[in-house]
Amino acid sequence: MSNPPKSATHKRARRVKLADVATAAGVHYSTVSRVLRPGFKGRISDDVAERVRAVARELGYQPNAVASSLRTQSTRSIGLIVHDMNDPIYPPILSGIESVLSPDGYAVLVGNTGYGADAELDLVNRMAARLVDGIFLATTRLKDPAVERCVQLGIPLVSVLRQTESGTTPAVMNDCFRGMEALTSHIIDAGHRDIAAIIAPQDLSTAQERWQGVQSAMRKHGLDLPEHRIARVSRMSTEEGERATKSLLDAATEPPGVIICVNDLVAIGAIRACRLSGLDVPWDISISGYNDIPLMDMINPPLSTVHMHLDKIGKAAGEMMLEYLANPELPARTQRFKPEVILRGSLQGVHPQG
Amino acid sequence: MSNPPKSATHKRARRVKLADVATAAGVHYSTVSRVLRPGFKGRISDDVAERVRAVARELGYQPNAVASSLRTQSTRSIGLIVHDMNDPIYPPILSGIESVLSPDGYAVLVGNTGYGADAELDLVNRMAARLVDGIFLATTRLKDPAVERCVQLGIPLVSVLRQTESGTTPAVMNDCFRGMEALTSHIIDAGHRDIAAIIAPQDLSTAQERWQGVQSAMRKHGLDLPEHRIARVSRMSTEEGERATKSLLDAATEPPGVIICVNDLVAIGAIRACRLSGLDVPWDISISGYNDIPLMDMINPPLSTVHMHLDKIGKAAGEMMLEYLANPELPARTQRFKPEVILRGSLQGVHPQG
DNA sequence: TTGTAAGCGTTATCAC
DNA sequence: GTGATAACGCTTACAA
């Protein structure tokens, strides 16, 4: 009958539509629509419903989501904007979000900004053009035009991991201030006094809170962080971590006793740089991270860090989005997850010397 | 004028549409459509074009992609189906794909199967309902109904990492057979004779090719792999790797000299299990992986493995998709990337005794 | 309970 | 060169 395709990819098959099912079942296509959609249970005679359903199944009818979306102004799709999916903090977020939204028929559109602010805004605009029902923004800066644009367009937005300065955006995040404050306190309690820090651009709440956490803990212990013990990364990557650590080691004759890194990737870079400088971690110098991304217990040395519960954050973000989709008038709420300090071998205690 | 929103999420703003721009510019909306879309350059008077463009910009007009899709039957979106984005092999694939497709205006829909065959088929159907222009399948099994469904629906499909039995699907993959054969040869050349292997379900070409690679290398050296030196994982995860390794160690009084693992995650699990059994890696037992996922050089001990060039595979898959989108009649082509053996500390040579 | 028909915002094919 | 006008496939008042 039908001629077989020459290759695996052949001409797009004509899709079965409502009208096809309708003629085959001998009813009007609006009836088919009603039968096939939930919410019209009692309003249709059983025999018609059954016949229509049978025909639909037989013809392999699948509703055209695009047509439906145009009509209902809802695409059942949501966007997720991240800096770079290669950063291990994002996959669990995506998984969590998807596990919550997928059962409700939502699809997730993923966009990488590549750390660019313009790209971020562009992604929001492109997603808006696609009429996404909502956007998860994991790249939120303290002042973020992308957030404003979502508000302006009336697109439900849930900020993940980070928050704006005003704090008026629905958000699910980790309490980075307390996490880093606690970790720093541990470090000080272990006897460290010569502390260095690698900090990230302060336009991200995560970076800001962590830095404030370090400072708060040190103030509480009457300690000070001199400028030559502070290094800055332009982004939280291993490469930047390595570079910043080199500059830190070059800035003084003696290496610090410990380097508190803004996150695990930066800490990995720091470990690499220390090795290259002939320093043993942790015997010559201690290092800490933040996030507890996978395998941080397996690296050499096992990294002391702060666990984030990224999967929980992802799930919670998904649930929060569902709430806002169901009720857009809901006031903005920020949900914070408690961080958990994880002490491992990369941190070595210091015994006060005479 | 307009009453301010009470919270960040307020009622969806009415979108500016073609008709709005048209009335404001005093032309028919079909004219606006022509002006704003490429391909009508010379066919429109300059003054009208300029006026329309100005008005469109002023009103912040953004074309409604859903309406456009309904009309053109093309959504400029493509699907990416993976087992679980938390597996580190996938993010570089996604990044590569996105970097190639995003400039052409494509959006990427990501779906996790959670390792389920039903979920995979379901995802294909859901993506088909959304009229995706194409699908990247990174979960392809040797016999895969999801692939057949795509062919049946005429959806351009590019298989990533894996291939079907027939090999008739466009695919971009690593040459796992040669990779694993080369790695195994290295291991044998280093003196190992008591070799064990942890293999994965043979319905995935990756798992099958790697296992065949191990067997081929051993045959070439006149070696044999007894059943008690073979363990099987149900999926390539650290948990399964740990479990399988335990069973391997329990299956004989003496541990093998080396365990060749089907991938890096399984190898991580193997290292954990060996440690728990009091074995030092690599002094008591050597371990190898496959993929060279990030940080494999930083773990303890650094893992010997085979590098995959996942980013290149992702980019190549994106480019292949663009080709098939441009010309669906193109015959199916399989592109294979050369693997690269990476020798690190987890593999210890054996000096032949007496 | 089912049929009729308008309309979602585009694109594309006509005329003029 | 521009305007009018069908689709695209679905949802949903409103009629019958």
XYZ file of C-alpha atoms (C1' of nucleotides) in Angstrom:
740
model
C 0.000 0.000 0.000
C 2.201 2.809 1.250
C 5.639 2.900 -0.263
C 8.387 2.323 2.271
C 10.678 5.193 3.182
C 14.129 5.229 1.667
C 15.801 6.348 4.840
C 14.927 6.710 8.467
C 14.001 10.325 7.938
C 11.238 10.764 5.425
C 8.450 13.197 4.773
C 6.522 14.302 7.783
C 3.425 12.184 8.160
C 0.126 14.028 8.074
C -1.150 14.214 11.594
C -4.568 12.909 12.491
C -6.716 15.783 13.675
C -9.994 16.239 15.456
C -11.902 16.442 12.196
C -10.532 13.084 11.063
C -11.657 11.391 14.222
C -14.991 13.165 13.966
C -15.831 11.994 10.447
C -14.667 8.493 11.262
C -16.899 8.434 14.319
C -19.775 10.204 12.639
C -19.956 13.126 15.022
C -18.972 16.765 14.967
C -15.387 17.531 15.811
C -16.348 19.711 18.716
C -17.877 16.613 20.246
C -14.633 14.779 19.829
C -12.843 17.617 21.533
C -15.219 17.410 24.461
C -14.938 13.668 24.757
C -11.174 13.660 24.713
C -10.654 16.387 27.235
C -11.103 16.036 30.962
C -13.744 18.191 32.568
C -16.669 17.138 30.436
C -17.184 13.772 32.049
C -20.913 13.742 32.695
C -22.007 15.896 29.777
C -21.703 13.335 27.044
C -23.602 10.151 26.286
C -21.643 7.063 27.110
C -22.025 5.378 23.746
C -20.798 8.384 21.799
C -17.916 8.847 24.178
C -16.903 5.248 23.863
C -17.151 5.230 20.077
C -15.157 8.418 19.769
C -12.488 7.184 22.125
C -12.196 3.932 20.202
C -11.831 5.713 16.889
C -9.341 8.153 18.328
C -7.219 5.346 19.676
C -7.469 3.444 16.419
C -6.384 6.404 14.341
C -3.673 7.202 16.847
C -5.007 10.678 17.426
C -2.754 13.015 19.383
C -4.009 16.516 20.048
C -2.007 19.267 18.393
C -0.558 21.155 21.314
C 0.285 24.189 19.224
C -3.282 24.730 18.074
C -4.492 24.157 21.576
C -1.984 26.638 22.918
C -3.003 29.309 20.470
C -6.580 28.937 21.542
C -6.057 28.660 25.290
C -3.085 31.006 25.515
C -1.279 28.446 27.570
C 1.535 26.305 26.262
C 2.063 24.109 29.295
C 5.708 24.769 28.842
C 8.036 26.558 31.212
C 11.510 27.929 30.743
C 14.600 27.300 32.810
C 17.426 29.753 32.411
C 20.854 28.831 33.724
C 24.361 30.143 33.255
C 25.721 26.898 31.873
C 24.265 23.443 32.303
C 27.835 22.159 32.668
C 27.924 23.661 36.119
C 27.004 20.680 38.310
C 24.637 22.733 40.429
C 22.081 22.906 37.624
C 21.252 19.322 36.637
C 19.672 18.483 40.004
C 17.646 21.677 39.746
C 16.421 20.668 36.309
C 15.624 17.145 37.466
C 13.731 18.404 40.475
C 11.723 20.852 38.436
C 10.963 18.293 35.781
C 9.919 15.632 38.254
C 7.312 17.988 39.645
C 6.054 19.598 36.448
C 6.217 16.730 33.999
C 3.352 14.771 35.591
C 1.159 17.811 35.000
C 2.046 17.776 31.319
C 4.531 20.612 31.380
C 7.585 20.625 29.171
C 10.807 22.337 30.187
C 12.677 24.629 27.830
C 16.302 25.013 28.851
C 18.419 28.011 27.981
C 22.077 28.717 28.783
C 23.097 32.331 29.119
C 26.813 31.574 28.960
C 27.085 34.057 31.865
C 25.912 36.926 29.676
C 23.380 39.475 30.899
C 22.293 40.273 27.356
C 21.838 36.597 26.585
C 19.722 36.277 29.704
C 17.342 39.026 28.640
C 17.296 37.649 25.135
C 16.329 34.232 26.449
C 13.474 35.726 28.445
C 12.223 37.487 25.341
C 12.484 34.382 23.234
C 10.690 32.326 25.817
C 8.045 34.994 26.130
C 7.537 34.864 22.371
C 6.933 31.159 22.777
C 4.312 31.937 25.393
C 5.887 29.876 28.132
C 3.579 29.701 31.127
C 6.379 30.554 33.495
C 10.117 30.965 33.843
C 12.622 29.637 36.328
C 15.519 32.006 36.525
C 18.657 30.546 38.066
C 20.812 33.439 36.930
C 19.048 36.164 38.888
C 21.279 39.095 39.721
C 20.552 41.539 42.525
C 19.427 44.048 39.929
C 18.185 42.110 36.956
C 16.473 43.532 33.861
C 15.368 40.006 32.975
C 13.332 39.880 36.158
C 11.810 43.261 35.420
C 10.957 42.116 31.930
C 9.125 39.074 33.257
C 7.170 41.236 35.651
C 6.401 43.678 32.853
C 5.195 40.857 30.630
C 3.304 39.287 33.490
C 5.150 36.004 33.186
C 5.178 34.037 36.433
C 8.749 33.881 37.579
C 10.426 31.755 40.197
C 13.979 32.636 41.002
C 16.103 29.630 41.870
C 19.205 29.681 44.080
C 19.439 33.439 43.913
C 17.285 36.432 44.729
C 16.977 40.045 43.706
C 17.974 42.931 45.908
C 14.393 43.885 46.671
C 13.512 40.307 47.484
C 10.105 40.748 45.852
C 10.497 37.825 43.468
C 9.165 34.396 44.345
C 12.311 32.440 45.084
C 13.653 29.165 46.377
C 17.150 29.325 47.676
C 19.768 28.156 50.079
C 20.617 30.269 53.090
C 24.106 31.020 51.898
C 24.777 33.571 54.575
C 24.255 31.151 57.418
C 25.946 28.342 55.551
C 29.126 30.269 54.947
C 29.057 31.851 58.374
C 28.853 28.416 59.963
C 31.622 27.009 57.815
C 33.862 29.961 58.535
C 33.216 29.613 62.241
C 34.268 25.979 62.061
C 37.445 27.020 60.355
C 38.217 29.630 62.958
C 37.362 27.243 65.761
C 39.839 24.779 64.270
C 42.529 27.326 64.991
C 42.941 29.104 61.683
C 43.841 32.763 61.893
C 45.549 33.426 58.575
C 42.496 33.137 56.390
C 42.102 33.992 52.728
C 38.940 34.172 50.671
C 38.122 33.879 47.007
C 34.952 35.777 46.309
C 32.741 36.135 43.248
C 31.040 39.153 41.681
C 28.739 40.700 44.230
C 25.840 41.128 41.842
C 24.718 37.608 42.640
C 22.987 37.072 45.963
C 24.757 33.741 46.402
C 28.161 35.334 46.096
C 27.164 38.297 48.216
C 25.628 36.266 51.025
C 28.572 33.919 51.186
C 31.028 36.776 51.375
C 28.938 38.444 54.046
C 28.859 35.131 55.886
C 32.643 34.943 55.903
C 32.935 38.524 57.097
C 30.305 38.101 59.776
C 31.990 35.034 61.253
C 35.354 36.749 61.256
C 33.969 39.890 62.877
C 32.362 37.793 65.572
C 35.772 36.332 66.336
C 37.476 39.683 66.171
C 39.379 38.779 63.029
C 40.113 40.810 59.984
C 40.707 39.917 56.361
C 43.472 42.029 54.829
C 43.146 42.979 51.173
C 46.045 40.762 50.096
C 44.130 37.752 51.408
C 41.162 38.452 49.149
C 41.007 37.351 45.531
C 38.166 37.747 43.072
C 36.886 35.464 40.327
C 34.828 36.714 37.422
C 32.775 33.555 37.550
C 32.598 30.437 39.680
C 34.665 28.052 37.587
C 37.708 25.877 38.155
C 39.750 27.973 35.728
C 38.949 31.161 37.562
C 39.585 29.469 40.875
C 43.011 28.406 39.738
C 43.843 31.862 38.458
C 42.624 33.595 41.603
C 44.557 31.232 43.828
C 47.765 31.918 41.955
C 47.279 35.632 42.455
C 46.583 35.001 46.120
C 49.786 33.021 46.533
C 51.741 35.627 44.612
C 50.401 38.458 46.742
C 52.319 37.448 49.849
C 55.527 35.690 50.783
C 53.758 33.176 52.979
C 50.655 31.281 51.841
C 47.538 31.644 54.001
C 46.554 28.813 56.306
C 43.270 28.332 54.564
C 41.457 29.534 51.475
C 37.701 29.833 51.748
C 36.325 29.508 48.235
C 32.985 30.829 47.072
C 32.078 27.424 45.676
C 33.338 23.927 44.975
C 34.468 24.503 41.404
C 36.572 27.434 42.521
C 37.917 25.234 45.311
C 38.910 22.585 42.766
C 40.829 25.228 40.892
C 42.407 26.337 44.147
C 43.581 22.806 44.889
C 45.112 22.602 41.428
C 46.907 25.918 41.843
C 48.256 24.970 45.247
C 49.610 21.700 43.867
C 51.272 23.545 41.023
C 52.882 25.835 43.585
C 54.223 22.837 45.447
C 51.834 23.159 48.353
C 50.205 20.081 49.805
C 46.515 20.287 50.561
C 45.657 20.085 53.390
C 49.036 19.812 55.155
C 50.462 23.066 53.848
C 47.189 24.810 53.203
C 43.517 24.080 53.824
C 40.744 24.697 51.342
C 36.967 24.829 51.538
C 34.185 25.061 48.992
C 30.441 25.485 48.874
C 27.603 23.439 47.281
C 28.817 19.899 47.849
C 28.436 18.972 44.207
C 28.721 15.247 43.378
C 32.070 13.529 43.964
C 33.387 16.129 46.384
C 33.828 13.243 48.816
C 35.932 11.362 46.265
C 38.436 13.986 45.243
C 41.849 14.301 46.719
C 41.637 15.614 49.353
C 37.917 15.209 50.090
C 36.495 18.699 50.071
C 35.025 20.421 53.084
C 32.025 22.302 51.875
C 28.399 23.196 52.562
C 25.690 20.941 51.255
C 22.910 22.623 49.297
C 20.120 20.055 48.864
C 19.870 21.061 45.242
C 17.342 18.363 44.430
C 15.041 19.627 47.150
C 15.475 23.173 45.927
C 14.566 22.069 42.412
C 11.468 20.244 43.580
C 10.403 23.114 45.795
C 10.853 25.530 42.915
C 8.633 23.333 40.768
C 5.968 23.247 43.446
C 6.169 26.968 43.973
C 5.726 27.495 40.244
C 2.616 25.326 40.248
C 1.217 27.460 43.046
C 1.824 30.680 41.164
C 0.436 29.232 37.964
C -2.708 28.245 39.808
C -2.935 31.607 41.517
C -0.927 34.445 39.958
C -2.185 36.853 42.608
C -0.306 35.071 45.356
C 2.161 37.385 47.111
C 5.829 36.727 46.428
C 7.371 34.297 48.862
C 10.997 33.350 49.416
C 11.691 29.832 50.590
C 15.082 29.164 52.130
C 16.624 25.772 52.671
C 18.957 25.183 55.552
C 22.533 24.536 54.472
C 24.571 21.781 56.043
C 28.259 22.107 56.789
C 30.235 19.077 55.596
C 33.699 18.697 57.076
C 36.166 16.592 55.135
C 39.900 16.200 54.729
C 40.626 19.376 52.781
C 40.326 21.287 56.020
C 43.078 20.721 58.520
C 43.029 22.000 62.062
C 45.739 24.349 63.265
C 47.321 23.836 66.654
C 48.192 27.167 68.172
C 51.936 27.501 68.371
C 53.758 28.842 71.429
C -3.389 55.306 34.391
C -2.889 51.595 34.842
C -3.112 50.410 38.403
C 0.167 49.093 39.738
C 0.530 45.374 40.431
C 0.257 44.262 44.017
C 3.004 41.702 43.710
C 5.718 40.752 41.299
C 3.409 38.281 39.626
C 0.337 39.938 38.251
C -2.085 39.411 35.454
C -0.566 38.487 32.146
C -0.098 41.616 30.075
C -1.919 41.675 26.764
C 0.599 41.074 24.060
C 0.998 43.511 21.204
C 0.047 41.759 18.003
C 0.377 42.432 14.313
C -2.987 44.161 14.166
C -1.954 46.625 16.882
C 1.164 47.606 15.000
C -0.853 47.804 11.791
C -3.476 50.234 13.083
C -0.812 52.355 14.743
C 1.126 52.513 11.499
C -1.935 52.920 9.325
C -1.358 49.865 7.176
C -2.857 46.431 6.882
C -1.505 43.847 9.251
C -0.411 41.590 6.437
C 1.917 44.387 5.416
C 3.365 44.512 8.887
C 3.979 40.803 8.726
C 5.832 41.215 5.449
C 7.917 44.089 6.719
C 8.957 42.338 9.883
C 9.920 39.071 8.299
C 13.049 38.421 6.258
C 12.585 37.473 2.623
C 10.576 40.491 1.541
C 13.413 42.969 1.369
C 12.904 44.537 -2.035
C 9.161 44.079 -2.242
C 8.147 46.859 0.078
C 8.464 50.625 -0.151
C 11.127 52.034 2.075
C 8.976 54.606 3.831
C 6.308 52.106 4.803
C 8.905 49.630 5.962
C 10.609 52.227 8.081
C 7.395 53.506 9.614
C 6.195 50.019 10.440
C 9.503 49.069 11.958
C 9.511 52.188 14.085
C 6.009 51.562 15.357
C 6.769 47.925 16.031
C 9.813 48.833 18.046
C 7.931 51.523 19.908
C 5.102 49.192 20.872
C 7.589 46.479 21.728
C 6.071 44.061 19.289
C 7.254 40.469 19.566
C 5.819 37.946 17.134
C 3.700 35.245 18.710
C 5.646 32.086 18.037
C 2.698 29.837 18.756
C 0.505 31.424 16.105
C 3.379 31.367 13.698
C 4.009 27.712 14.446
C 0.412 26.770 13.859
C 0.536 28.376 10.473
C 3.948 27.231 9.358
C 3.835 23.815 11.007
C 7.264 24.443 12.400
C 7.946 25.288 16.013
C 11.671 25.900 15.775
C 11.970 23.756 18.832
C 13.721 20.445 19.169
C 13.617 17.818 21.871
C 16.477 16.232 23.747
C 15.726 12.987 25.527
C 18.197 11.715 28.102
C 18.113 9.140 30.855
C 18.855 11.571 33.610
C 20.460 14.984 33.291
C 22.334 14.238 36.514
C 24.540 11.871 34.592
C 27.549 14.079 33.772
C 27.711 12.840 30.197
C 24.599 14.793 29.250
C 25.248 18.442 30.115
C 28.036 18.820 27.557
C 25.759 17.227 24.965
C 23.031 19.719 25.779
C 25.461 22.628 25.702
C 26.884 21.537 22.389
C 23.464 21.128 20.839
C 22.252 24.424 22.186
C 25.306 26.331 21.035
C 24.662 25.184 17.487
C 20.873 25.459 17.349
C 20.234 28.513 19.467
C 21.735 30.982 16.971
C 19.205 29.708 14.440
C 16.372 30.472 16.811
C 15.738 26.942 18.011
C 14.698 26.181 21.548
C 15.609 22.936 23.265
C 13.049 20.901 25.173
C 14.699 18.546 27.639
C 13.109 15.344 28.879
C 14.426 12.782 31.362
C 13.259 9.202 30.954
C 14.486 8.131 34.368
C 15.823 5.055 32.528
C 12.311 3.929 31.616
C 11.443 2.640 28.147
C 7.808 3.614 28.549
C 8.797 7.087 29.668
C 10.993 7.377 26.610
C 8.153 6.568 24.220
C 5.859 8.827 26.175
C 8.328 11.688 25.846
C 8.528 11.187 22.096
C 4.750 11.304 21.871
C 4.532 14.400 24.011
C 7.198 16.124 22.000
C 5.476 15.073 18.800
C 2.251 16.601 20.085
C 4.194 19.823 20.575
C 5.304 19.603 16.958
C 9.002 19.689 17.697
C 10.960 19.992 14.485
C 13.309 17.217 15.509
C 14.398 15.003 18.365
C 17.785 14.128 19.784
C 17.603 10.746 21.399
C 20.434 9.974 23.787
C 18.690 6.928 25.205
C 18.563 4.903 22.007
C 18.481 1.153 22.574
C 19.469 -1.388 19.965
C 15.800 -2.097 19.389
C 13.886 1.001 20.273
C 10.171 1.632 19.774
C 10.801 5.321 20.350
C 12.987 5.399 17.264
C 10.349 3.581 15.252
C 7.745 6.017 16.453
C 9.815 8.971 15.278
C 10.260 7.344 11.888
C 6.561 6.597 11.723
C 5.702 10.185 12.581
C 8.341 11.461 10.217
C 10.131 13.404 12.923
C 13.793 14.001 12.105
C 15.789 12.075 14.653
C 19.441 12.207 15.562
C 20.657 9.542 17.900
C 23.379 10.744 20.241
C 26.042 8.548 21.863
C 24.187 5.378 20.944
C 22.872 3.679 17.836
C 20.208 1.172 16.915
C 20.962 -2.385 15.864
C 20.192 -1.697 12.228
C 22.343 1.401 12.224
C 19.838 3.165 9.982
C 19.327 6.123 12.276
C 21.329 9.299 11.830
C 23.726 9.193 14.750
C 26.709 10.862 16.344
C 28.683 8.666 18.636
C 31.945 7.635 20.136
C 33.696 4.531 18.872
C 33.280 2.642 22.102
C 34.495 -0.623 20.682
C 37.880 0.717 19.733
C 38.091 2.823 22.863
C 37.528 -0.051 25.204
C 39.637 -2.411 23.141
C 42.547 0.005 23.316
C 42.129 0.545 27.048
C 41.943 -3.177 27.700
C 45.053 -3.761 25.615
C 46.891 -1.200 27.706
C 45.817 -3.007 30.819
C 46.978 -6.350 29.500
C 50.231 -4.874 28.279
C 50.809 -3.529 31.778
C 50.915 -7.116 32.943
C 47.410 -7.744 34.189
C 46.109 -11.263 33.704
C 43.439 -11.573 36.398
C 40.934 -9.195 34.902
C 37.352 -8.555 35.923
C 34.689 -6.553 34.130
C 31.536 -4.780 35.158
C 29.229 -4.628 32.202
C 25.900 -2.923 31.593
C 22.682 -4.104 29.912
C 23.498 -5.104 26.359
C 20.507 -3.341 24.847
C 22.542 -0.152 24.661
C 25.128 0.059 21.901
C 27.549 1.830 24.226
C 27.441 -1.008 26.741
C 27.556 -3.642 24.029
C 30.460 -2.124 22.135
C 32.500 -1.635 25.268
C 31.953 -5.186 26.370
C 32.861 -6.442 22.910
C 35.936 -4.244 23.049
C 37.056 -5.867 26.286
C 36.441 -9.340 24.885
C 38.191 -8.597 21.620
C 41.329 -7.339 23.330
C 41.415 -10.326 25.613
C 40.953 -12.786 22.765
C 43.751 -11.142 20.862
C 45.997 -11.778 23.848
C 44.737 -15.309 24.311
C 43.029 -14.462 27.564
C 39.697 -15.536 28.899
C 37.224 -13.914 31.288
C 35.681 -16.477 33.641
C 32.062 -15.932 34.698
C 32.992 -15.151 38.311
C 35.016 -12.173 37.050
C 31.999 -10.650 35.331
C 29.433 -8.527 37.133
C 26.436 -6.743 35.738
C 24.870 -3.409 36.579
C 21.279 -2.551 35.748
C 22.337 0.999 34.947
C 25.560 2.961 34.833
C 25.484 4.620 38.234
C 27.809 4.794 41.216
C 25.315 2.866 43.345
C 25.131 0.030 40.875
C 28.880 0.072 40.461
C 29.349 -0.279 44.183
C 26.852 -3.117 44.378
C 28.344 -4.974 41.426
C 31.845 -4.635 42.805
C 30.799 -6.116 46.113
C 29.342 -9.115 44.319
C 32.539 -9.423 42.315
C 34.666 -9.424 45.444
C 32.343 -11.887 47.129
C 32.432 -14.258 44.160
C 36.020 -15.323 44.718
C 38.504 -15.677 47.555
C 41.051 -13.451 45.857
C 40.183 -10.083 44.357
C 40.984 -9.593 40.679
C 43.997 -7.538 39.696
C 41.892 -5.015 37.860
C 38.241 -4.188 37.332
C 37.336 -2.746 33.955
C 34.166 -0.723 34.467
C 31.677 0.139 31.753
C 31.874 3.809 32.672
C 33.284 6.314 35.129
C 30.317 6.428 37.483
C 30.423 2.669 37.842
C 34.160 2.968 38.433
C 33.560 5.478 41.220
C 31.224 2.985 42.832
C 33.872 0.304 42.373
C 36.480 2.429 44.141
C 34.075 2.966 47.021
C 33.322 -0.732 47.307
C 36.997 -1.666 47.233
C 37.744 0.822 49.995
C 34.935 -0.588 52.091
C 36.443 -4.045 51.588
C 39.770 -2.794 52.818
C 41.412 -2.840 49.423
C 43.655 -0.004 48.378
C 43.184 1.342 44.862
C 45.462 1.010 42.953
C 47.943 -0.907 45.118
C 45.709 -3.849 45.866
C 43.468 -3.544 42.856
C 43.359 -1.414 39.716
C 40.220 0.173 38.295
C 39.344 1.777 34.998
C 36.342 3.703 33.718
C 35.040 5.170 30.485
C 33.923 8.688 29.455
C 36.388 10.863 31.315
C 33.676 12.954 32.905
C 34.821 16.138 34.680
C 37.004 15.784 37.770
C 38.176 12.267 36.987
C 41.685 13.685 37.183
C 40.999 15.024 40.668
C 39.569 12.006 42.406
C 41.591 9.670 44.537
C 43.118 7.855 42.768
C 42.933 9.712 39.443
C 40.872 7.506 37.160
C 42.214 5.842 34.044
C 39.505 6.098 31.471
C 38.689 6.858 27.854
C 37.931 10.407 26.848
C 34.746 10.943 24.855
C 34.859 14.511 23.506
C 31.272 14.951 24.593
C 31.204 18.614 23.669
C 32.251 17.806 20.122
C 29.656 15.069 19.925
C 26.998 17.511 21.070
C 28.014 20.122 18.528
C 28.231 17.556 15.741
C 24.780 16.277 16.651
C 23.426 19.794 16.426
C 25.006 20.287 13.034
C 23.736 16.974 11.797
C 20.241 17.918 12.912
C 20.438 21.168 10.985
C 21.390 19.197 7.890
C 18.441 16.844 8.228
C 16.076 19.705 8.951
C 17.246 21.409 5.783
C 17.024 18.207 3.785
C 14.902 15.425 5.289
C 15.636 13.186 2.308
C 19.299 12.900 3.228
C 20.346 9.281 3.792
C 21.073 8.309 7.383
C 24.668 8.833 8.364
C 26.571 7.725 11.449
C 29.403 9.922 12.617
C 31.927 8.376 14.965
C 34.400 10.272 17.097
C 37.719 8.736 17.976
C 38.080 7.924 21.647
C 41.260 8.734 23.532
C 42.725 6.496 26.206
C 43.674 8.415 29.334
C 46.002 6.639 31.707
C 46.029 7.827 35.299
C 46.856 6.508 38.731
C 43.926 4.169 39.218
C 45.678 1.699 36.931
C 48.770 0.088 38.341
C 51.136 -2.049 36.318
C 51.753 -5.644 37.333
C 55.251 -7.030 37.317
C 55.158 -10.674 36.293
C 56.136 -12.817 39.252
C 58.437 -15.851 39.011
C -26.437 15.911 24.772
C -24.692 17.581 20.437
C -23.988 20.939 16.513
C -22.666 25.756 15.057
C -19.445 29.115 14.671
C -16.252 32.540 16.320
C -11.657 33.326 17.257
C -6.618 32.565 18.993
C -2.279 35.509 15.814
C 0.070 34.294 12.372
C 1.413 33.197 7.129
C 0.437 32.834 2.378
C -2.304 33.268 -1.727
C -5.007 36.039 -4.007
C -6.507 40.323 -6.162
C -5.968 45.110 -7.207
C 3.623 47.431 -3.343
C -0.371 46.745 -0.546
C -4.929 45.045 1.134
C -8.228 41.456 1.723
C -8.905 36.846 3.076
C -8.432 32.030 3.732
C -6.331 28.668 6.349
C -3.497 26.339 10.535
C -6.298 22.878 14.534
C -8.158 23.606 18.470
C -11.536 25.442 22.499
C -15.769 27.227 23.953
C -19.809 30.092 24.285
C -24.202 29.710 22.463
C -27.960 27.413 19.902
C -30.701 23.786 19.060
